[in-house]
Tab-separated table of C-alpha atoms (C1' of nucleotides) in Angstrom:
chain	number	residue	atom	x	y	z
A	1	UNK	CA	-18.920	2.396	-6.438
A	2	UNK	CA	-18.463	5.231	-9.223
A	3	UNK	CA	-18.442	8.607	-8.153
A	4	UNK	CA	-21.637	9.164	-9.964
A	5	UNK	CA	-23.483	6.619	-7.809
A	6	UNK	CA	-23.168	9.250	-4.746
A	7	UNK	CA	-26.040	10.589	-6.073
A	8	UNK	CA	-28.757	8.291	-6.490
A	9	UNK	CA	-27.122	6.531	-3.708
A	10	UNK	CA	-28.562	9.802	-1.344
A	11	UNK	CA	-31.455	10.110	-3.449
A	12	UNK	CA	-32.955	6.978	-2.364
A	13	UNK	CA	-32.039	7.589	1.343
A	14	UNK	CA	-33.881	10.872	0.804
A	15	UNK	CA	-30.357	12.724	1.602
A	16	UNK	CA	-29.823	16.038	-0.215
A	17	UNK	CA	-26.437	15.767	-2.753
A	18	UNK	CA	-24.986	18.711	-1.277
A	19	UNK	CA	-21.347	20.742	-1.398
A	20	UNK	CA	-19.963	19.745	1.662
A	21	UNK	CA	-21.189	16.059	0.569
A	22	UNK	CA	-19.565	16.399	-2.735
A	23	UNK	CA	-16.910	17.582	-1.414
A	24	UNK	CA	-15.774	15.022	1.369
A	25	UNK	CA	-16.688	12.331	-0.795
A	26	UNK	CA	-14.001	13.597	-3.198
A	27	UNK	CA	-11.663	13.975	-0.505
A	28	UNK	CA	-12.064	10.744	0.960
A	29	UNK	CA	-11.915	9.000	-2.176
A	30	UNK	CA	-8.937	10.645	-3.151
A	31	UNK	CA	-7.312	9.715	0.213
A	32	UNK	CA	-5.055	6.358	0.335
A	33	UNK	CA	-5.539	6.626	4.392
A	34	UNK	CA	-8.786	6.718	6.459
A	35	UNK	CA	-8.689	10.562	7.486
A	36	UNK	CA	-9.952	12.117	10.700
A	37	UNK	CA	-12.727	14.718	10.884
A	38	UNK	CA	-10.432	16.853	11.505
A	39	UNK	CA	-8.237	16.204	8.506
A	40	UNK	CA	-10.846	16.159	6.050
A	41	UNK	CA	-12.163	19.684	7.277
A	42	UNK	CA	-8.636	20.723	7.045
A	43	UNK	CA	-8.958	19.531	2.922
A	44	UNK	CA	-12.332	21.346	2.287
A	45	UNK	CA	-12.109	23.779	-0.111
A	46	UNK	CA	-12.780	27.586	1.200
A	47	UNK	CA	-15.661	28.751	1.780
A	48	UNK	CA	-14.975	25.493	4.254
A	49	UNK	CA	-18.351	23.861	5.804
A	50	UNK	CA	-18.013	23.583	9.410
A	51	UNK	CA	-16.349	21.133	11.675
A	52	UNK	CA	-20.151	19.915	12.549
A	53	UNK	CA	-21.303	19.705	9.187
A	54	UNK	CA	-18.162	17.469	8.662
A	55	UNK	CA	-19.461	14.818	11.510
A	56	UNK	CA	-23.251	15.279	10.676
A	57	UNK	CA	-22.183	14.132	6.754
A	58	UNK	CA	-19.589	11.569	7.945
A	59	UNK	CA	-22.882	9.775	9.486
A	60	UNK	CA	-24.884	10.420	6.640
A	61	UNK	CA	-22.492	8.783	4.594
A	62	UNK	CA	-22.132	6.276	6.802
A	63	UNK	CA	-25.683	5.892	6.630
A	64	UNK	CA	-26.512	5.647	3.328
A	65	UNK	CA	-23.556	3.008	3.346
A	66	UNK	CA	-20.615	5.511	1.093
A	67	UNK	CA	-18.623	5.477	4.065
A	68	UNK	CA	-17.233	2.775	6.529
A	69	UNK	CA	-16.069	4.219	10.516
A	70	UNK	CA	-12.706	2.994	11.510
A	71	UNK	CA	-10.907	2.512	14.945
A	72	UNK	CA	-7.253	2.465	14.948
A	73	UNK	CA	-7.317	3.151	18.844
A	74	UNK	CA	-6.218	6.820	18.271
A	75	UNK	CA	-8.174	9.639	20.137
A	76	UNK	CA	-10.658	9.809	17.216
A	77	UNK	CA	-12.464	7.770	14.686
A	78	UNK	CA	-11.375	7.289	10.351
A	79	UNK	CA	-13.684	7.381	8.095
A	80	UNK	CA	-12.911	5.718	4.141
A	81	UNK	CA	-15.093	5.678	1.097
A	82	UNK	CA	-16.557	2.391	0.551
A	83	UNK	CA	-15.029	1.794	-3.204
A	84	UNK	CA	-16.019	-1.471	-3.481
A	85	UNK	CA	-18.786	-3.804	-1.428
A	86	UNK	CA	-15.580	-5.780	0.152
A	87	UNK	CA	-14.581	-5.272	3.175
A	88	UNK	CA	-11.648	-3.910	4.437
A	89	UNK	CA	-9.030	-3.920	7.565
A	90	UNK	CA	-6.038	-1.983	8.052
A	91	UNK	CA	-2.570	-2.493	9.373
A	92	UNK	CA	-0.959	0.438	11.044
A	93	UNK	CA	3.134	0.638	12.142
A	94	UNK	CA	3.374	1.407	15.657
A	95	UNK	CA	6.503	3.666	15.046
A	96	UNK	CA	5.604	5.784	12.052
A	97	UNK	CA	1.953	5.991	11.953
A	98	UNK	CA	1.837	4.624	8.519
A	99	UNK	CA	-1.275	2.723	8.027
A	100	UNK	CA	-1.812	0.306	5.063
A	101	UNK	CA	-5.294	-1.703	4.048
A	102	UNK	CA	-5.308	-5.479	4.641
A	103	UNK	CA	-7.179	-7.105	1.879
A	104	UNK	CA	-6.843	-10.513	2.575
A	105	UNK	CA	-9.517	-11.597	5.437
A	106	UNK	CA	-10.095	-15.163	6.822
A	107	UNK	CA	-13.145	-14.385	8.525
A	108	UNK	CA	-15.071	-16.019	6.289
A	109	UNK	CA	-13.341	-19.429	7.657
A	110	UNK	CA	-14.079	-18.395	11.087
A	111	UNK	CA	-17.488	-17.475	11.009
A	112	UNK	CA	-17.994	-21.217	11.185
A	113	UNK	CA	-16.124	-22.008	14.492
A	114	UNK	CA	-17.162	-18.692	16.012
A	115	UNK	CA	-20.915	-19.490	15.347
A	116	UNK	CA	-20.630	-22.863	16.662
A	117	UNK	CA	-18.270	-21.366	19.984
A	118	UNK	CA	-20.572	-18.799	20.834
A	119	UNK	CA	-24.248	-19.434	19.480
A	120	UNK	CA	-24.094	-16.016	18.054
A	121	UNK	CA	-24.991	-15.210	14.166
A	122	UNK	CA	-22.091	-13.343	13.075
A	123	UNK	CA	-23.366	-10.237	11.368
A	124	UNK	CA	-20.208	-7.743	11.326
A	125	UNK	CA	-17.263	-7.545	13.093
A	126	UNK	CA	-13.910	-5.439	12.920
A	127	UNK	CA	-10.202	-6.793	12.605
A	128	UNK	CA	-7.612	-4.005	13.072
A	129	UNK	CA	-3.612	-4.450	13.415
A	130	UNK	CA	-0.321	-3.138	14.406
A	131	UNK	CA	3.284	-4.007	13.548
A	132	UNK	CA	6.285	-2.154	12.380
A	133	UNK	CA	6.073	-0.947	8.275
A	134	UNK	CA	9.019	-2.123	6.101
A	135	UNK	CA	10.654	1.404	6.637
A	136	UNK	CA	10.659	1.270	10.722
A	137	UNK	CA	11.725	-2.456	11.263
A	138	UNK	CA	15.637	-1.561	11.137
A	139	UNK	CA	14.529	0.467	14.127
A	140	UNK	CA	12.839	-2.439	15.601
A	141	UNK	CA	13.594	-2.210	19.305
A	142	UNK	CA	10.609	-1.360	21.358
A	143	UNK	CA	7.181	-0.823	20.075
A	144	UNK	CA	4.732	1.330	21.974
A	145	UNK	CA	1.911	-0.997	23.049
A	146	UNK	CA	-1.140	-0.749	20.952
B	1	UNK	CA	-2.561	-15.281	36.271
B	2	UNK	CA	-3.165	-15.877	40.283
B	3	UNK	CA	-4.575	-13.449	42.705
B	4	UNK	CA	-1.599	-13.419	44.111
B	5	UNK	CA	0.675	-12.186	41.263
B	6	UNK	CA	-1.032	-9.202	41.047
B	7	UNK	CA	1.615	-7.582	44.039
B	8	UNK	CA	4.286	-9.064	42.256
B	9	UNK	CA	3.309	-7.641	38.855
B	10	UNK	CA	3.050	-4.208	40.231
B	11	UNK	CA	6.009	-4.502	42.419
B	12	UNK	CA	8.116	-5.181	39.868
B	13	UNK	CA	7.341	-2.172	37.906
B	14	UNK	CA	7.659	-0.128	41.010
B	15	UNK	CA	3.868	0.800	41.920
B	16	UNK	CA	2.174	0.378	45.040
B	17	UNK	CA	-0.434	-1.979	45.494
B	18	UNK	CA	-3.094	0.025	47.189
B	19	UNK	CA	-6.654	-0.567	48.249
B	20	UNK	CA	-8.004	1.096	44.274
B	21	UNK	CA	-6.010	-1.772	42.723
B	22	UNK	CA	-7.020	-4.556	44.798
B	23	UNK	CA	-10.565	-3.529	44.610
B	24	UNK	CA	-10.564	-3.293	40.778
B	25	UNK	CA	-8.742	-6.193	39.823
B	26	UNK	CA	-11.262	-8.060	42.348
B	27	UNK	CA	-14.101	-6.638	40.363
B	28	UNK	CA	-12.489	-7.252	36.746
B	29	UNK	CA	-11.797	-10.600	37.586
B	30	UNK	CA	-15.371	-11.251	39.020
B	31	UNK	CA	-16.777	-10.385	35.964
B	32	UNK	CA	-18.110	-11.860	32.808
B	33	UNK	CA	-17.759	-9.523	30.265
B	34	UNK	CA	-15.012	-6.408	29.892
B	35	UNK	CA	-16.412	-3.499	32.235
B	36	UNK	CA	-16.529	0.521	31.373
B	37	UNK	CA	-14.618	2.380	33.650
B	38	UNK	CA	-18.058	4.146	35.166
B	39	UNK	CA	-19.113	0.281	35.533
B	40	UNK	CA	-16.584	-0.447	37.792
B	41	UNK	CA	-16.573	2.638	39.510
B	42	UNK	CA	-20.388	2.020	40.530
B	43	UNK	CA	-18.965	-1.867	41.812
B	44	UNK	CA	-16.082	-0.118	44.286
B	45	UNK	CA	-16.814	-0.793	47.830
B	46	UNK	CA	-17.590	2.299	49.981
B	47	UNK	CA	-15.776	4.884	50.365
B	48	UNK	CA	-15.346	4.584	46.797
B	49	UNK	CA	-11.976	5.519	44.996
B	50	UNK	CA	-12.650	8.671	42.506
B	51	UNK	CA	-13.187	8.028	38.865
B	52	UNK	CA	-10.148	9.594	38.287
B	53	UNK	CA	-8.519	6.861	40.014
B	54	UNK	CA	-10.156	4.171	38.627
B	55	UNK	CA	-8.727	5.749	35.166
B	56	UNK	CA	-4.992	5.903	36.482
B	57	UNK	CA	-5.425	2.736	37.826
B	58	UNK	CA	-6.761	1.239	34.722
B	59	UNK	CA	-3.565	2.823	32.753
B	60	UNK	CA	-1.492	1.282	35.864
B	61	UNK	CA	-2.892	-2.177	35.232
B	62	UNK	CA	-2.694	-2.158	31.607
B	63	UNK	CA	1.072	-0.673	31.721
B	64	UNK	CA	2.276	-4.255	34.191
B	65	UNK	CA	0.318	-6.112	31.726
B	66	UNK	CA	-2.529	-6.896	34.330
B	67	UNK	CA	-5.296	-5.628	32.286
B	68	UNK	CA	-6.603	-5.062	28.488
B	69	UNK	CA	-8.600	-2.470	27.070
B	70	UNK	CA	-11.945	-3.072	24.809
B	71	UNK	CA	-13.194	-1.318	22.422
B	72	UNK	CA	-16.784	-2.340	20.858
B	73	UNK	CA	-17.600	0.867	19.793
B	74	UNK	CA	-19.650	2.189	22.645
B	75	UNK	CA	-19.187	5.784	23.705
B	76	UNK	CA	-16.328	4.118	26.248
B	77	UNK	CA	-13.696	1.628	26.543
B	78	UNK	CA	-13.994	-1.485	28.450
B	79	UNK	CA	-11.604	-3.398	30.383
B	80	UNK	CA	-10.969	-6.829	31.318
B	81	UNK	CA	-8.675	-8.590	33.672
B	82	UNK	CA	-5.978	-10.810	31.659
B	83	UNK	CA	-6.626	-14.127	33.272
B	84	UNK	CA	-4.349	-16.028	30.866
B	85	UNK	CA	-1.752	-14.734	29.066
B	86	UNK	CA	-3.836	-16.402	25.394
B	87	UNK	CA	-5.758	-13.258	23.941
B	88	UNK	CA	-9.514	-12.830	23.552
B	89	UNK	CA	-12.049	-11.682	21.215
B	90	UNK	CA	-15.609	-10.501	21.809
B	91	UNK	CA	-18.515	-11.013	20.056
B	92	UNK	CA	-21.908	-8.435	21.000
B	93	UNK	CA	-24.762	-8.875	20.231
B	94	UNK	CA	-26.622	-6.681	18.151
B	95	UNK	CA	-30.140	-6.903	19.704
B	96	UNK	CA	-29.729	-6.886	23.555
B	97	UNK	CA	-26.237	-6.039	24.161
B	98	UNK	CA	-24.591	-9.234	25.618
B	99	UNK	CA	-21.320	-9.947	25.510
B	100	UNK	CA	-19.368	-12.989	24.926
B	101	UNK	CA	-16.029	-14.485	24.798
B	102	UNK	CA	-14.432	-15.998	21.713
B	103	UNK	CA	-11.568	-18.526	22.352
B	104	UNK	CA	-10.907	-19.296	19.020
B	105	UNK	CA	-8.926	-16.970	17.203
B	106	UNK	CA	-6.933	-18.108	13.529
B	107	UNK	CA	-5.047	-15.132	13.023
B	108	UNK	CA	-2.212	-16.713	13.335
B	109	UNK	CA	-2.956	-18.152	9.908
B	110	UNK	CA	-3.275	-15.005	8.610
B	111	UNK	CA	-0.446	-13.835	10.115
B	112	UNK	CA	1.400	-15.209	7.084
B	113	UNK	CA	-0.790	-14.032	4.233
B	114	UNK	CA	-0.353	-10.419	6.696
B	115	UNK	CA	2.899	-10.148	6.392
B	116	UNK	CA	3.301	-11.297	3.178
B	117	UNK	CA	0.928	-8.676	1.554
B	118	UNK	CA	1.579	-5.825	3.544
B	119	UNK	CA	5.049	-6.141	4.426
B	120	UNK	CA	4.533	-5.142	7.833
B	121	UNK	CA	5.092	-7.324	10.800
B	122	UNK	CA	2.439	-7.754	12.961
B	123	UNK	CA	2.899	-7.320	16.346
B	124	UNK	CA	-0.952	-6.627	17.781
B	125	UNK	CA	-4.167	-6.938	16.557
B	126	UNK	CA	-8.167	-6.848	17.697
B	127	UNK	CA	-10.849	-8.919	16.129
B	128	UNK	CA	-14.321	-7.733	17.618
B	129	UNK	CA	-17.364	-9.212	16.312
B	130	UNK	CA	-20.887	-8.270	16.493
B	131	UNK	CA	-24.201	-10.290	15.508
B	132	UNK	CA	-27.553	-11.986	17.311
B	133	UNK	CA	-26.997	-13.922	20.195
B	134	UNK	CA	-29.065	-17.169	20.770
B	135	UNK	CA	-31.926	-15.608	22.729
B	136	UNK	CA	-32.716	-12.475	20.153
B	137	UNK	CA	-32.301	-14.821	17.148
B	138	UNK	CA	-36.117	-15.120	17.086
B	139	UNK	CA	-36.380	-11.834	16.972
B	140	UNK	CA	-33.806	-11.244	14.289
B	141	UNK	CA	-35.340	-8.608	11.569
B	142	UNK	CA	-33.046	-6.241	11.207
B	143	UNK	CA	-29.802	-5.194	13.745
B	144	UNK	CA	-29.157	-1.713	14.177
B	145	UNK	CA	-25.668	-1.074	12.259
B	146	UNK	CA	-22.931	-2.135	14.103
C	1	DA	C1'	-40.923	29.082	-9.267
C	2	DC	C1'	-42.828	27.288	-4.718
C	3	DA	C1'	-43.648	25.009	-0.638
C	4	DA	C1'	-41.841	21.449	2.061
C	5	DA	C1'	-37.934	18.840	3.472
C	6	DA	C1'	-33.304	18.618	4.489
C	7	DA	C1'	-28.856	20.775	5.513
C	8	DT	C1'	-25.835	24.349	7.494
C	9	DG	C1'	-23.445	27.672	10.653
C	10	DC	C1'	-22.681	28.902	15.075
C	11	DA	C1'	-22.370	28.492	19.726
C	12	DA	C1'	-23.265	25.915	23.590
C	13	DA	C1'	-23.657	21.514	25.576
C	14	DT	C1'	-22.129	16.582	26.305
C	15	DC	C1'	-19.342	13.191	27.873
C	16	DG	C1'	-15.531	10.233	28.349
C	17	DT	C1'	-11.016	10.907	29.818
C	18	DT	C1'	-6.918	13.483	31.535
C	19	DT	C1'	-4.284	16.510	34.479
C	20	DG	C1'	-2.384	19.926	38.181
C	21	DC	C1'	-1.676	20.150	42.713
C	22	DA	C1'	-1.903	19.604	47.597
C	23	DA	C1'	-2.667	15.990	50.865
C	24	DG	C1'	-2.588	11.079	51.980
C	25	DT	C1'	-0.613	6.241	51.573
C	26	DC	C1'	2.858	2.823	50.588
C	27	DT	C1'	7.531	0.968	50.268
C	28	DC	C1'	11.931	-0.124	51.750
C	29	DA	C1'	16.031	0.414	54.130
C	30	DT	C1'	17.455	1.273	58.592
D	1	DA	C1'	8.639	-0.232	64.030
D	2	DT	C1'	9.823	4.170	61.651
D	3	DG	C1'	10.819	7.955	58.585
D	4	DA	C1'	11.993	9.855	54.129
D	5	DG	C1'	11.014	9.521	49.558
D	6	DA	C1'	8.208	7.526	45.982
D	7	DC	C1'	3.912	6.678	44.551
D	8	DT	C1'	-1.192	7.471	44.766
D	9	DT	C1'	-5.440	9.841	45.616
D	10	DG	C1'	-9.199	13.324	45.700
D	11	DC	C1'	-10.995	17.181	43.761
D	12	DA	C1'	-11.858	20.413	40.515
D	13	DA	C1'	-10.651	22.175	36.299
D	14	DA	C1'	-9.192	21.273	31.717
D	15	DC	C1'	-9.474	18.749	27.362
D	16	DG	C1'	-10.873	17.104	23.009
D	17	DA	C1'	-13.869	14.717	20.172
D	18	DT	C1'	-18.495	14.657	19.021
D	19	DT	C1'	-23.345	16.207	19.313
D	20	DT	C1'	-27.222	19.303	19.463
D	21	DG	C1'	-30.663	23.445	19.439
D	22	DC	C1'	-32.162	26.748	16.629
D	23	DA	C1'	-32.549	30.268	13.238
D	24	DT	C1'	-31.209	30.657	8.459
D	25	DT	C1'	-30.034	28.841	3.871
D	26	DT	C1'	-30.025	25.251	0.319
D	27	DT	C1'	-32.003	21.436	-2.022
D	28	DT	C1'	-35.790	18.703	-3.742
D	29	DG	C1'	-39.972	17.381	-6.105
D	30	DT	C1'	-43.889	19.237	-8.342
DNA sequence: ACAAAAATGCAAATCGTTTGCAAGTCTCAT
DNA sequence: ATGAGACTTGCAAACGATTTGCATTTTTGT
């Protein structure tokens, strides 16, 4: 997914290729973490777009397929550009915070036993962990529950 | 995990067992599928314990290891009684909403490639799936994003 | 350049969830 | 059984993330 391709990739979505657009896609691409709303409005260049043009972009993005939602149980949602059509899942350490992207998915060998289990097509689904990062485990002792 | 336990499990991390707790973990464990907190708070038996309480409560169960929180990326959180102490996953379904169990889970197969590429250990995870459960599969054109 | 369509800023509204505090309930030793 | 202390509850207010209404500004296609 080329930076270029944000373009037509609105275009055909009838979506406007905007500042703030431009803008957060650059961010998030230049991000090696999922950021928060929050964060990202914290990046935007001054004269910032607002908090709420943040979330109503984050959707369009999401919408047009640039941008993938992710749930690490915090108080708020991540949002990542989608760089390639692959799939990703994350890792995060339950002392630092530190949160690392999982590239390596099985779910291709479950799909089979979960279809057959459950009846159900499997159409999307969301694999998220927590452990301790190389840097914490010395510290190993208790790890808040996730 | 027996009826019974439930004294003991809050006993031994010094909270009460009141008439909120009983009443929720009766509800949680009559039911199918993981239930929001406003779900369960509809199910208490008059005079009904305050929301508020069924969210302390919920913490309360989670904290003796009594209860697990799911996420499916609703608006809420839903929680489920843990009946055995084996994890679950979830599959939704897309179309109408239902919600079923998965037994089968492999990530302890992955937990190898995990570790090994991310040099974390891995200490929690969720798996949640979402697709077209038998009775919508007719209907299947296209699911609403997930 | 223009008209129509889409996006933005701002403030207010939502909504799930949490919290402070006074009053009520439970536990445990006596 | 009972009383003090620990824990819980109800209620209302507070919170924080996210959404929305609406008037104004920007972008798009022609």
């Amino acid at each position: 997914m080329a930076a270029m391709d944000i373009a037509n990739h609105l275009r055909r979505h009838k979506k406007s290729l905007t500042r703030a657009r431009t803008e957060i896609w650059r961010i998030l691409t230049q991000s090696e973490k999922p950021l928060s709303p929050n964060e990202i409005h914290r990046r935007l260049n001054t004269p910032k777009a607002n908090l709420a043009t943040v979330y109503r972009n984050l959707r369009a993005l999401q919408d047009v397929g640039l941008v993938r939602e992710i749930d690490l149980r915090e108080a708020f949602k991540r949002y990542e550009a989608i760089l390639a059509g692959r799939h990703v899942h994350h890792i995060m350490c339950q002392v630092c915070g530190r949160i690392d992207k999982i590239r390596h998915c099985m779910i291709q060998d479950m799909a089979n036993a979960i279809q057959k289990e459950s009846g159900f097509t499997l159409e999307d689904h969301y694999l998220e962990c927590f452990g301790i990062c190389p840097s914490c485990q010395p510290h190993k002792t208790e790890a808040q529950g996730a």
